[in-house]
Amino acid sequence: MPMKARVSTFGLLAGTALAITTIVGLFVVPADAAQGDVQRIMYVHVPSAWLAYLAFLVTFVSSVLYLWRRELRFDRLAIAAAEIGLVLTGITIVTGAIWGKATWGKWWDWDPRLTTTAILFVVYAGYLLVRQSLGDRYRRARLAAVYGIVAFVNVPIVHFSVLWWRGLHQAPTVIRPGDPSIDHTLLFELLASLLSFTLVFIWALRRRTALEAGRDAADLTLGPGT
Amino acid sequence: MSLLVDAVVLARKDIRVELRAGQAFGSAAALAGIALILIGLAVGPQPERLRSLAPAVVWIALLYAALAVAERLEQIDRSDEAFTGLWLVLTDRRSLFVGRVISLSVALFLLQLAIWVAATILLDLPVRPEYAGLVLVATFTSLAAASVIALVSAVVADADRRSLLVPVALLPLLVPTFIAGVQASTALLDGRSSDGLLWTGAAAVEAGLFIGVGLLAYESAARPD
Amino acid sequence: MTELPFVAASYLIVIGGLAAYITSIARREAVVRRTAQAIGRERHHDPGVVSRDNAATDDDEAAEADR
């Protein structure tokens, strides 16, 4: 029964990694020369954003696989990833707004990336609502898969929005040709933070998928997909 | 080939039903008219401000009208098991999607042009030669919006709380088309033809993407139980 | 050091957000576990009967085995 695993070794590992990178990000690495301490927000903001995108990619791939193979395990993965992606998108938006207030003096400045991330949040909130409104288990899985695929078409638009619109948001500093413009110590902490977030993501994904499997096994009708 | 032939037949059916009953287009146009007036009242009698907001006003009115059209066409299909009959008869069911995209595109295209005419009068917009470009904008944005609407309407056809769910599921997915439409028409109204063309191109790419996704996924979305 | 409240708020939101989400998973797991136990008890009392709900799930094979 998948419900057995409460706090697994992997969960402990992920939690410890997150705690270490949080402490290092807050107290150990030096402040950024240009932005000062406020740049430390990057260590949680950027991994949240990247993993939110990864989560939506997982939902997309799982949705395609469900439509192809019609196996419920893909649907469980899709809902799990969408829900975690939504949480991470929410965190990205809030931490981004806080970072914006500290650097631009405004919580919200209709910055392209922040705005389109907010749209992404609404799209996947719509995905979860669509799931909740469909009763039959297999029908829900099939229709949610279609919606999950359509929703993902919006993700590249979000990702490339920084190139489409010219806003306040700083241009990408890590993924671009040539040497990253970020200091190496800070880059190392960013990558370490990304790793710890990824571990937490994988752990949450496994646990949330197991929850869905438990629901399927018990055939609960407690508001599907919630 | 049979896909396109069937699709055109289905689209003609939709359009003929609409021409006879006139409910979808009529209610959508009324809704758009109300939206135009309400937004005008909200902004106040400031001609310059209203003119600068015109593309956004037109597009918000259009989105609400689009929801009304989608709802009505879906109701026609789902009544009297008509959809199940079509499903069983057709060899290539993607024609249902293409047919719906064609009829919805025609409706949205005409609505968009009608709203622009109303907005030109109500908001006192200066008519420029660049206005002709709005036809191209309307063509591609209508195609993009129609393909999203056709697909999502099929997904939520039998959902609980459908009337609430349709806007929640649909509007966020229409945001890219909304942005492209607003930006393209703003550029054209400002006399920036090349920017208008770029944004129209973006709408065309979106239309291509969503039609592609629709062709692949519609059968899974619309299959009756 | 006027920036520190912003940094602290960001980290608190991340940790708090993740903790709240994991708690919500745990809460839902508890519901599933209780329901599974209830179904188990039902089967134990009347092993010849498999409820309609169970019969319609992935658990079909297990249900067959029970019978």
PDB file of C-alpha atoms in Angstrom, chain C residues 5-63:
ATOM      1  CA  PRO C   5      12.763  42.086   6.023  1.00  0.00           C
ATOM      2  CA  PHE C   6      12.255  41.396   2.299  1.00  0.00           C
ATOM      3  CA  VAL C   7      14.734  38.521   2.366  1.00  0.00           C
ATOM      4  CA  ALA C   8      13.257  37.127   5.599  1.00  0.00           C
ATOM      5  CA  ALA C   9       9.713  37.403   4.231  1.00  0.00           C
ATOM      6  CA  SER C  10      10.695  35.568   1.026  1.00  0.00           C
ATOM      7  CA  TYR C  11      12.324  32.673   2.864  1.00  0.00           C
ATOM      8  CA  LEU C  12       9.423  32.455   5.321  1.00  0.00           C
ATOM      9  CA  ILE C  13       6.955  32.267   2.445  1.00  0.00           C
ATOM     10  CA  VAL C  14       8.931  29.518   0.735  1.00  0.00           C
ATOM     11  CA  ILE C  15       9.364  27.414   3.878  1.00  0.00           C
ATOM     12  CA  GLY C  16       5.822  28.154   5.076  1.00  0.00           C
ATOM     13  CA  GLY C  17       4.318  27.466   1.652  1.00  0.00           C
ATOM     14  CA  LEU C  18       6.109  24.132   1.261  1.00  0.00           C
ATOM     15  CA  ALA C  19       5.279  23.132   4.850  1.00  0.00           C
ATOM     16  CA  ALA C  20       1.603  24.012   4.369  1.00  0.00           C
ATOM     17  CA  TYR C  21       1.478  21.978   1.160  1.00  0.00           C
ATOM     18  CA  ILE C  22       3.144  18.941   2.703  1.00  0.00           C
ATOM     19  CA  THR C  23       0.757  19.203   5.654  1.00  0.00           C
ATOM     20  CA  SER C  24      -2.175  19.237   3.242  1.00  0.00           C
ATOM     21  CA  ILE C  25      -0.860  16.075   1.580  1.00  0.00           C
ATOM     22  CA  ALA C  26      -0.492  14.433   5.003  1.00  0.00           C
ATOM     23  CA  ARG C  27      -4.043  15.434   5.927  1.00  0.00           C
ATOM     24  CA  ARG C  28      -5.415  13.912   2.722  1.00  0.00           C
ATOM     25  CA  GLU C  29      -3.295  10.799   3.235  1.00  0.00           C
ATOM     26  CA  ALA C  30      -4.885  10.385   6.654  1.00  0.00           C
ATOM     27  CA  VAL C  31      -8.364  10.541   5.103  1.00  0.00           C
ATOM     28  CA  VAL C  32      -7.420   7.931   2.515  1.00  0.00           C
ATOM     29  CA  ARG C  33      -5.879   5.700   5.173  1.00  0.00           C
ATOM     30  CA  ARG C  34      -8.996   5.875   7.350  1.00  0.00           C
ATOM     31  CA  THR C  35     -11.223   5.119   4.364  1.00  0.00           C
ATOM     32  CA  ALA C  36      -9.022   2.214   3.313  1.00  0.00           C
ATOM     33  CA  GLN C  37      -9.218   0.849   6.869  1.00  0.00           C
ATOM     34  CA  ALA C  38     -13.009   1.215   6.855  1.00  0.00           C
ATOM     35  CA  ILE C  39     -13.219  -0.662   3.551  1.00  0.00           C
ATOM     36  CA  GLY C  40     -10.906  -3.312   4.982  1.00  0.00           C
ATOM     37  CA  ARG C  41     -13.192  -3.743   8.008  1.00  0.00           C
ATOM     38  CA  GLU C  42     -16.231  -3.961   5.723  1.00  0.00           C
ATOM     39  CA  ARG C  43     -14.549  -6.734   3.750  1.00  0.00           C
ATOM     40  CA  HIS C  44     -13.485  -8.494   6.915  1.00  0.00           C
ATOM     41  CA  HIS C  45     -17.081  -8.568   8.187  1.00  0.00           C
ATOM     42  CA  ASP C  46     -18.536  -9.672   4.872  1.00  0.00           C
ATOM     43  CA  PRO C  47     -15.817 -11.203   2.723  1.00  0.00           C
ATOM     44  CA  GLY C  48     -18.274 -12.359   0.087  1.00  0.00           C
ATOM     45  CA  VAL C  49     -19.334  -8.842  -0.798  1.00  0.00           C
ATOM     46  CA  VAL C  50     -17.226  -6.334  -2.668  1.00  0.00           C
ATOM     47  CA  SER C  51     -18.805  -2.913  -2.733  1.00  0.00           C
ATOM     48  CA  ARG C  52     -19.741  -1.376  -6.074  1.00  0.00           C
ATOM     49  CA  ASP C  53     -17.254   1.416  -5.476  1.00  0.00           C
ATOM     50  CA  ASN C  54     -14.368  -0.969  -5.098  1.00  0.00           C
ATOM     51  CA  ALA C  55     -15.398  -2.981  -8.090  1.00  0.00           C
ATOM     52  CA  ALA C  56     -14.976   0.072 -10.312  1.00  0.00           C
ATOM     53  CA  THR C  57     -11.352   0.818  -9.470  1.00  0.00           C
ATOM     54  CA  ASP C  58      -7.858  -0.284 -10.285  1.00  0.00           C
ATOM     55  CA  ASP C  59      -8.280  -2.565  -7.332  1.00  0.00           C
ATOM     56  CA  ASP C  60     -10.313  -4.948  -9.474  1.00  0.00           C
ATOM     57  CA  GLU C  61      -7.678  -7.648  -9.398  1.00  0.00           C
ATOM     58  CA  ALA C  62      -7.347  -7.455  -5.637  1.00  0.00           C
ATOM     59  CA  ALA C  63     -11.104  -7.633  -5.358  1.00  0.00           C
TER      60      ALA C  63
END
